[in-house]
Short mmCIF file of C-alpha atoms and ligand atoms in Angstrom, two decimals:
data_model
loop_
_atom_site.label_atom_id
_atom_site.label_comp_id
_atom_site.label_asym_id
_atom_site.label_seq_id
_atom_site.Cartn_x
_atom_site.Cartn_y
_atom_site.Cartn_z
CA UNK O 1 15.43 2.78 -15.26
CA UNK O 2 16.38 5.94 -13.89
CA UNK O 3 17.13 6.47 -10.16
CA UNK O 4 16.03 9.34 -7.91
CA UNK O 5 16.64 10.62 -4.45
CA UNK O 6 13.89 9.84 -2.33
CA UNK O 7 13.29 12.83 -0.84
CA UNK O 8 16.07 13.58 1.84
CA UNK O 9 15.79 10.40 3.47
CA UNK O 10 19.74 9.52 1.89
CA UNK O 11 18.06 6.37 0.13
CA UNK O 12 18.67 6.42 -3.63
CA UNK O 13 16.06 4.35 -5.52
CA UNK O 14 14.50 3.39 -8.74
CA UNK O 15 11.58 5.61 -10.54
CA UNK O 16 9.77 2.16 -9.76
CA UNK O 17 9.56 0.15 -6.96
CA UNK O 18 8.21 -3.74 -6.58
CA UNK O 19 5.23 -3.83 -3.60
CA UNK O 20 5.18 -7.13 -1.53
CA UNK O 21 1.38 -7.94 -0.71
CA UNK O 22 0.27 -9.95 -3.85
CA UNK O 23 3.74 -12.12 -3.27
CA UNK O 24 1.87 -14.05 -0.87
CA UNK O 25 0.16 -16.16 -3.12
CA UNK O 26 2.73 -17.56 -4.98
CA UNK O 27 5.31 -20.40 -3.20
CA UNK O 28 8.84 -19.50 -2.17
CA UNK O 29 10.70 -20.71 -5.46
CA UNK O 30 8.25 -18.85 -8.10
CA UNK O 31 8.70 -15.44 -5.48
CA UNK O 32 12.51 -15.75 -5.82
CA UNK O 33 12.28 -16.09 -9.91
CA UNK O 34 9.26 -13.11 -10.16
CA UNK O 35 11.38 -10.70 -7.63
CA UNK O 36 15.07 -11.57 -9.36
CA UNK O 37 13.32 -10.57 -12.82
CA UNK O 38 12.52 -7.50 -11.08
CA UNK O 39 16.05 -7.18 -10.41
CA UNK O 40 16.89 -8.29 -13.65
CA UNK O 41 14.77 -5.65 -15.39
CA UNK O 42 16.40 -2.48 -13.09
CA UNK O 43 14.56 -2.44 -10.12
CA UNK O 44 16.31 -1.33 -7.09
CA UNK O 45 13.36 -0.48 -5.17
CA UNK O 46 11.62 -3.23 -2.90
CA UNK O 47 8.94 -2.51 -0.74
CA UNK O 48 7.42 -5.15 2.45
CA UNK O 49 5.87 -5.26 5.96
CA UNK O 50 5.88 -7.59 8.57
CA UNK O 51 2.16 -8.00 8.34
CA UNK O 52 2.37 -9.44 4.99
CA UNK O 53 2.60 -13.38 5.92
CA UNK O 54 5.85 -14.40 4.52
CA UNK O 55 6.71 -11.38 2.02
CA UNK O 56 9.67 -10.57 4.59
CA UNK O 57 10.75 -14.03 3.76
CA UNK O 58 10.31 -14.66 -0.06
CA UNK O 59 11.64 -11.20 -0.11
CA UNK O 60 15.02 -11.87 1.76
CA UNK O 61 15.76 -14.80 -0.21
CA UNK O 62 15.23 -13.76 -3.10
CA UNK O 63 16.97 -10.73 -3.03
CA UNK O 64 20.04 -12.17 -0.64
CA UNK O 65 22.58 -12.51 -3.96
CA UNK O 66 22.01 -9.02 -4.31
CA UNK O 67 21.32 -7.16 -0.86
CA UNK O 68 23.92 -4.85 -1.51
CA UNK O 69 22.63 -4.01 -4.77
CA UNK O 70 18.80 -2.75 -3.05
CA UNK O 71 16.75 -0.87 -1.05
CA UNK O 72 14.51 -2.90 0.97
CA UNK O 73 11.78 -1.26 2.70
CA UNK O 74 9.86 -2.87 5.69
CA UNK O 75 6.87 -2.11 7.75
CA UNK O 76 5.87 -2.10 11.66
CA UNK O 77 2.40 -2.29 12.41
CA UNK O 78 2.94 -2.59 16.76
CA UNK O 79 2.19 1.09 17.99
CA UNK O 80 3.96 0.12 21.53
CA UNK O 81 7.58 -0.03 21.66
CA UNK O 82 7.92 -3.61 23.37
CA UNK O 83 5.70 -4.89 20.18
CA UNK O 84 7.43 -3.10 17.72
CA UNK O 85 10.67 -4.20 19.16
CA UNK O 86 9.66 -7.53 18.09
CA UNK O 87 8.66 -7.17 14.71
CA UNK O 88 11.63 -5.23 14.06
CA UNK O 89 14.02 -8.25 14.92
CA UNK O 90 11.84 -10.95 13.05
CA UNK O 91 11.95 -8.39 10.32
CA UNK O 92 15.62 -8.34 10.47
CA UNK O 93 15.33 -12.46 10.58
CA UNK O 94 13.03 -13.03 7.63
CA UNK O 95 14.80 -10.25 5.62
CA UNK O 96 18.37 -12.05 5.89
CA UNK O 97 19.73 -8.55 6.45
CA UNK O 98 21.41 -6.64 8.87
CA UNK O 99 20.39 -3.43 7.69
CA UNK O 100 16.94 -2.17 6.56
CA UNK O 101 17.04 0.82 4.17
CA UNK O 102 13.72 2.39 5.27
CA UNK O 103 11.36 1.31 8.19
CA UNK O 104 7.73 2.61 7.80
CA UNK O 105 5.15 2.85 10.69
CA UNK O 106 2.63 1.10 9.01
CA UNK O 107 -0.98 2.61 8.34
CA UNK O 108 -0.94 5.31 10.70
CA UNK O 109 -4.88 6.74 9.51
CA UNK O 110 -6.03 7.74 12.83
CA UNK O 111 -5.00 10.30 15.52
CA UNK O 112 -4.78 7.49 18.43
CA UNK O 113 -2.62 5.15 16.27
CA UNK O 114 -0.34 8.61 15.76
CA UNK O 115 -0.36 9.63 19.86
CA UNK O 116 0.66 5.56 20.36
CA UNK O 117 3.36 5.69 17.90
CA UNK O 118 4.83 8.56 18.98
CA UNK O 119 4.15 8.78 22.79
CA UNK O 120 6.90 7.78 25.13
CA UNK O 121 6.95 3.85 24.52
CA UNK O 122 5.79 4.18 21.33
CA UNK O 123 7.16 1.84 18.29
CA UNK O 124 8.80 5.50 16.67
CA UNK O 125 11.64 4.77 19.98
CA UNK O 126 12.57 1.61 18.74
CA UNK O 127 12.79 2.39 15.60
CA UNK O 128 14.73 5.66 16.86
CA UNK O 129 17.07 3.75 18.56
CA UNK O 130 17.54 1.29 15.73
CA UNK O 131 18.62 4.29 13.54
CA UNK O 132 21.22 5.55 15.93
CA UNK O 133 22.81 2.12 16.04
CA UNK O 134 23.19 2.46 12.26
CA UNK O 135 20.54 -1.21 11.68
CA UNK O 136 17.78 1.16 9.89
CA UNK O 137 19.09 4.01 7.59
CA UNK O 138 15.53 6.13 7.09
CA UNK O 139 12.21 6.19 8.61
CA UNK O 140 8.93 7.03 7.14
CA UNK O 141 5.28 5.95 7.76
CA UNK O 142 2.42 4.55 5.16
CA UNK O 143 -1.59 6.57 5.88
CA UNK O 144 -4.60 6.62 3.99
CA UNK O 145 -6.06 9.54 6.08
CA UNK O 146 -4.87 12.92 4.66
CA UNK O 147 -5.49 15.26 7.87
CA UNK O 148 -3.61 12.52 9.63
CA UNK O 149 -0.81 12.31 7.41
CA UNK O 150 -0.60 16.09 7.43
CA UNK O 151 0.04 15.81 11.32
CA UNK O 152 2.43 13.44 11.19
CA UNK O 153 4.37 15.24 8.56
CA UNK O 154 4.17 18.27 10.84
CA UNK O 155 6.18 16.52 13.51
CA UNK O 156 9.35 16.28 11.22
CA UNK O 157 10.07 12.87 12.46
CA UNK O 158 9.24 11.08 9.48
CA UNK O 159 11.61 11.24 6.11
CA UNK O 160 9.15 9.51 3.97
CA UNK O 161 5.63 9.03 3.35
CA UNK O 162 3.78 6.09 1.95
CA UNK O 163 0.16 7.15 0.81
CA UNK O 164 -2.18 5.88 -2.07
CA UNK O 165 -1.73 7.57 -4.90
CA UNK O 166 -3.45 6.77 -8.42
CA UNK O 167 -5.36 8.67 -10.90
CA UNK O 168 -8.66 7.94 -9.11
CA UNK O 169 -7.26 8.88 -5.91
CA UNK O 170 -5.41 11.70 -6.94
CA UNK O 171 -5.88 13.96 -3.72
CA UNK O 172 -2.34 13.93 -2.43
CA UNK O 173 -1.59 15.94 -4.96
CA UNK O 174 -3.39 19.15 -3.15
CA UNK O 175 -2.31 19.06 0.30
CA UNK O 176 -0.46 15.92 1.49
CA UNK O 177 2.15 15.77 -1.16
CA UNK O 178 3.21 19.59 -1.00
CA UNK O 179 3.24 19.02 2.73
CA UNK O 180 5.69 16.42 2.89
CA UNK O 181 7.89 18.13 0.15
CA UNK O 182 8.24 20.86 2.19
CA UNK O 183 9.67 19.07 4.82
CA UNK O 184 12.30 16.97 2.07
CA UNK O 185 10.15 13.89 2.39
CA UNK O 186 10.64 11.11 0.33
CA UNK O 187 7.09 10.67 -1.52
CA UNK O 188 6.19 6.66 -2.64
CA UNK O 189 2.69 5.80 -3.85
CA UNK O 190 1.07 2.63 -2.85
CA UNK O 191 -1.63 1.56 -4.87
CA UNK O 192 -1.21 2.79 -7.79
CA UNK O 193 -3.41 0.67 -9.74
CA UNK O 194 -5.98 1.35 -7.43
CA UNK O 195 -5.67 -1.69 -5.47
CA UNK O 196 -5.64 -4.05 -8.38
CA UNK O 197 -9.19 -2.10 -9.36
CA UNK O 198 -8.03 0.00 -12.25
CA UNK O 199 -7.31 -2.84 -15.11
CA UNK O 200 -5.86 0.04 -17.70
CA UNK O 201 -2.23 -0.27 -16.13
CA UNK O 202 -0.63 1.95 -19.02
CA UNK O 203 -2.84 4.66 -17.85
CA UNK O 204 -2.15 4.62 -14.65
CA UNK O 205 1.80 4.32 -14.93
CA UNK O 206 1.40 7.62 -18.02
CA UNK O 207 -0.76 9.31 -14.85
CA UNK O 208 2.10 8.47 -12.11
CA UNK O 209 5.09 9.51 -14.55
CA UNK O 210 3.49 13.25 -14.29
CA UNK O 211 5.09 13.13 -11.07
CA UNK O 212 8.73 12.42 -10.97
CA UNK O 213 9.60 12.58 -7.43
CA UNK O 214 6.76 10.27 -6.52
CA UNK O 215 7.91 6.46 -6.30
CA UNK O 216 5.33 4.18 -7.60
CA UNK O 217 5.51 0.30 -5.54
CA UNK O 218 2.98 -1.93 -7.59
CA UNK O 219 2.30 -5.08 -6.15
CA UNK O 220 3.57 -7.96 -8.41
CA UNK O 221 2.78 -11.04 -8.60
CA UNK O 222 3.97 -12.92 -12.06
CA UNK O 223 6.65 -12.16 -14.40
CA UNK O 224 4.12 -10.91 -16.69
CA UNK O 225 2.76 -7.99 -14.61
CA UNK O 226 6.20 -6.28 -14.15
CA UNK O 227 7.63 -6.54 -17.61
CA UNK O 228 4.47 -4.85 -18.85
CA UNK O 229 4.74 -2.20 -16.43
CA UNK O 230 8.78 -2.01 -16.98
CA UNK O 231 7.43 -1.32 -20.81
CA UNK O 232 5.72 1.77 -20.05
CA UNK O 233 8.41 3.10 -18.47
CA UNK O 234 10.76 2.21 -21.03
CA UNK O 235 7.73 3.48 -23.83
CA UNK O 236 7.36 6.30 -22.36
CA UNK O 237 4.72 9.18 -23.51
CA UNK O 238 3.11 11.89 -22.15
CA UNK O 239 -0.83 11.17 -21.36
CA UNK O 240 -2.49 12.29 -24.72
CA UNK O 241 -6.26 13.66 -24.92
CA UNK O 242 -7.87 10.32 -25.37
CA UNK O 243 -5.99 9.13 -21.79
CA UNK O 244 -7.41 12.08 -20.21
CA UNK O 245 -11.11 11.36 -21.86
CA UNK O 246 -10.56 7.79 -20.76
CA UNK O 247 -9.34 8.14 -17.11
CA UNK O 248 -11.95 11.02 -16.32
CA UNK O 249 -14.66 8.03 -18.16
CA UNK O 250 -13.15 5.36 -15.74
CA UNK O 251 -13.43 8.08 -12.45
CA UNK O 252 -16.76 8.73 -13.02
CA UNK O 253 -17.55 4.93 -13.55
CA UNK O 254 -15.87 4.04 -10.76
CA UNK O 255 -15.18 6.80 -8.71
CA UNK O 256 -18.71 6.59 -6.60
CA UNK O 257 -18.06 3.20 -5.53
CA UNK O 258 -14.97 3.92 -4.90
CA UNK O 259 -13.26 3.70 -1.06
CA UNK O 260 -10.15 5.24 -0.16
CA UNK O 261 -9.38 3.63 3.19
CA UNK O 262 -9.25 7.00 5.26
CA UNK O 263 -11.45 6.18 7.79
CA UNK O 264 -13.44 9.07 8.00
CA UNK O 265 -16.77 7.27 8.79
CA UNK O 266 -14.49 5.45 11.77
CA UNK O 267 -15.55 4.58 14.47
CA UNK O 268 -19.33 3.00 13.50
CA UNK O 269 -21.43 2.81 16.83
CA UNK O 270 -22.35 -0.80 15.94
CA UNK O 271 -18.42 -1.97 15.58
CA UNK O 272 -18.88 -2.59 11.52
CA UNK O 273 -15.27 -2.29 10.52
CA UNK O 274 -16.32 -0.77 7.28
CA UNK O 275 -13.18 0.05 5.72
CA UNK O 276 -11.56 -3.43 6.03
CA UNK O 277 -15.58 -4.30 4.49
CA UNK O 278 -14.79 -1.91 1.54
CA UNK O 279 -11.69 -3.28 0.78
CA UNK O 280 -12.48 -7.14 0.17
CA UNK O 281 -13.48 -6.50 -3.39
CA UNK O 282 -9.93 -5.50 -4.46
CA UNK O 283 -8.09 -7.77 -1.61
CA UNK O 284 -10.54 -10.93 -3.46
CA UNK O 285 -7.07 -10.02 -6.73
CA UNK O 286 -4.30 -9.52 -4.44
CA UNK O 287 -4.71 -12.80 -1.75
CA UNK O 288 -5.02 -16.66 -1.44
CA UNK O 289 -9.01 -17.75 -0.07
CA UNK O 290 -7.17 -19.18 2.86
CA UNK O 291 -5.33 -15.77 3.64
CA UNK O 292 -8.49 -13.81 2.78
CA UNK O 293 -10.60 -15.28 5.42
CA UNK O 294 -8.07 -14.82 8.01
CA UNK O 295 -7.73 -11.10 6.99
CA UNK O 296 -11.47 -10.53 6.78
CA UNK O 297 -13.56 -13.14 8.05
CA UNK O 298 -14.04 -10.94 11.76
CA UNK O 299 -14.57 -7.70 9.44
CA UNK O 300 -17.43 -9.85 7.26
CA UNK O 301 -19.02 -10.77 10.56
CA UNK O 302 -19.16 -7.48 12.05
CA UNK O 303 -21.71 -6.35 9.14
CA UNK O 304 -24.03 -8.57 10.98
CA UNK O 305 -24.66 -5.58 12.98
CA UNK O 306 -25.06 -2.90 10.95
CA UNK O 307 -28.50 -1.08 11.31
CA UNK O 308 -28.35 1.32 8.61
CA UNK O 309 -28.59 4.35 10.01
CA UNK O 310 -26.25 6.18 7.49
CA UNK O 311 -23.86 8.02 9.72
CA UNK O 312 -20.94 6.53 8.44
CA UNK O 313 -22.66 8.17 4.90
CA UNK O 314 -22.84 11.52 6.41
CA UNK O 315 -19.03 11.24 7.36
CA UNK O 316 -17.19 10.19 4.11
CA UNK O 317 -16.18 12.46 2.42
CA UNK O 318 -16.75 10.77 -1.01
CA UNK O 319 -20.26 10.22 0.20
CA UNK O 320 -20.32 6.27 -0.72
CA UNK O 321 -23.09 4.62 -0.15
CA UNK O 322 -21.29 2.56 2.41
CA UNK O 323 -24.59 -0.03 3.47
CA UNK O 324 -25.12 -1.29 -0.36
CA UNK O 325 -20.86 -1.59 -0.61
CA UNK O 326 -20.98 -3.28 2.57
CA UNK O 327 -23.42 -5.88 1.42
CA UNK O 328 -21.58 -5.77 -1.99
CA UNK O 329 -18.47 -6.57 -0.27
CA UNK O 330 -19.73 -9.72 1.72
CA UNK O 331 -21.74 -11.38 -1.73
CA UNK O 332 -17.86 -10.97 -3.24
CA UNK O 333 -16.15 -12.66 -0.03
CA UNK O 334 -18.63 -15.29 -0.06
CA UNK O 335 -18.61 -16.06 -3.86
CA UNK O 336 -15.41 -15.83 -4.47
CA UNK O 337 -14.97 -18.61 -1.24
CA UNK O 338 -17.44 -20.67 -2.78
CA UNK O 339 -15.60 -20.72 -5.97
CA UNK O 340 -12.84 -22.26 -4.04
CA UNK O 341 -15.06 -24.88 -2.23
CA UNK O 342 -14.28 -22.78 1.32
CA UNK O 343 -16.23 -21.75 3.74
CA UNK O 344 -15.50 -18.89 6.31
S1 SF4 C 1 -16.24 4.66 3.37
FE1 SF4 C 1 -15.65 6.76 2.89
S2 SF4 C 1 -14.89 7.56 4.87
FE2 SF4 C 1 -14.95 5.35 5.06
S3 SF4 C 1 -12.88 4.70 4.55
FE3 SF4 C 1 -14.11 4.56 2.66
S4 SF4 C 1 -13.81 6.53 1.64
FE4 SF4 C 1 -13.10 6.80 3.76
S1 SF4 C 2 -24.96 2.46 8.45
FE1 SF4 C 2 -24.19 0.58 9.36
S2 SF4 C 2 -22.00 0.69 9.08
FE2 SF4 C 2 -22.78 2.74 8.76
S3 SF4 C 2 -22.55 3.73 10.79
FE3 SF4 C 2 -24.64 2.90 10.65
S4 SF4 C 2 -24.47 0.87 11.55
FE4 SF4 C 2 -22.40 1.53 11.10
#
């Protein structure tokens, strides 16, 4: 596996990183033996947030043997310093570590979430201060929101950005990723199998390769899943026509139904959270029943009040049409509870 500066953050890592959300649905021991074959395979690269139930946790243990060895990568989601504060030293707790390698401001997609961060008791002072005392080496955000990402980019305070990246969602390419390389940002693509959506893995991973300086963190969840993906890497070829044919087939199959999380159509009138709606359908892959109607059990409710008047149509950008995907979304929550015996 080869290893690459990320940007000019200092942080070495691997051309492939692990991502920590699917990790949640496995117990404790079968985490440690899943993220030490990542290690055993050559990845260097691990990637977490405090939001993510007990990642932090499975993560720090399983890694502890070889902390030296790693760069772990953790998330804030507080926007106020005195929150932030707090995550930051359960993160430190859960993590077993003394030192985080890179701290992200976590999903930073809208311009108040970017004034709170960054306003005088915002979480970026904590995590500031946390960096002068030597505890965080690097810190970067995560966005789904382009023009908001381009901001925060502009403020040089940031050494790496998190964004989704994936041959569907392919826009960073145009104007976020050349921003951030101007500034020497360290580039890492989440998603990059389209939130568990795209099922052709080996096209992705050919797509992502295109672009060496961009660190891909798929979320893993069994042994399986990242020695496949470790194959293509060590495999490698170059996309060939019938890829192309095939991924441009799969964008136009999927690409209208498609939502990228930016929150354009934010805020609806009626209080329908529609992107955390949108996303049920690939979060139904990635988490427990149990977890999944904590995460989106409020969200599900708030379609309730929807009244179709297709403003948050109007505003994407992709032009979805976001009442049928709502409604989509909800028949997927509830089925896929019902397949468990749960109710929400
Ligand atoms: S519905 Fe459209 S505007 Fe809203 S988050 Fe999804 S892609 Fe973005
Ligand atoms: S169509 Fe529904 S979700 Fe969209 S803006 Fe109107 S009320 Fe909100």
């Amino acid at each position: 596996m080869r290893t690459i500066d990320l940007g000019e953050s200092g942080l070495r890592v691997t051309e492939l990183g692990c991502g920590g959300i699917p990790i949640m649905r496995v117990s404790l021991e079968e985490a440690k033996v899943i993220f030490r074959r990542c290690f055993e395979l050559g990845i260097r690269f691990f990637d977490t947030a405090h939001v993510y139930n007990d990642s932090e946790e499975k993560l720090g243990a399983a890694l502890e043997p070889f902390r030296d060895q790693v760069v772990i990568a953790t998330k804030v989601w507080a926007k106020e310093a005195q929150a932030a504060e707090k995550e930051l030293a359960m993160s430190f707790n859960r993590l077993k570590t003394e030192r985080i390698d890179l701290i992200q401001c976590h999903n930073v997609s809208n311009q108040e979430d970017l004034d709170r961060v960054l306003s005088p008791g915002g979480a970026y002072e904590i995590l500031a201060k946390a960096k002068a005392e030597g505890r965080v080496r690097a810190i970067g955000f995560s966005s789904h929101n382009p023009d908001i990402a381009i901001k925060a980019i502009s403020t040089a305070k940031f050494t790496t950005l998190q964004f989704p990246f994936n041959f569907i969602e392919s826009d960073p390419q145009e104007k976020v990723f050349p921003a951030a390389r101007e500034r020497g940002m360290g580039l890492i693509a989440m998603k990059p199998l389209g939130g568990g959506l795209l099922e052709r893995a080996d096209l992705c991973f050919r797509f992502l390769q295109q672009y060496q300086d961009v660190v891909p963190i798929p979320g893993i969840q069994s042994i399986e899943e990242i020695q496949e993906i470790v194959g293509y890497y060590k495999r490698r070829r170059p996309l060939s026509q019938d890829d192309r044919e095939e991924m441009q087939r799969i964008r136009k199959e999927l690409g209208g139904r498609f939502c990228h999380r930016c929150e354009y159509c934010m805020p609806c009138e009626q209080g329908v959270q529609i992107p955390r709606v949108l996303l049920i359908k690939s979060q139904v892959r990635r988490f427990s029943p149990k977890q999944l109607i904590v995460i989106a059990k409020e969200a599900v409710s708030s379609v309730e009040q929807c009244v179709e008047c297709g403003e948050c149509v109007e505003r994407c950008p992709y032009a979805l049409p976001v009442p049928d995907m709502l409604k989509e979304n909800v028949e997927i929550f509830r089925k896929f509870l019902t397949e468990h015996d749960l109710q929400a």
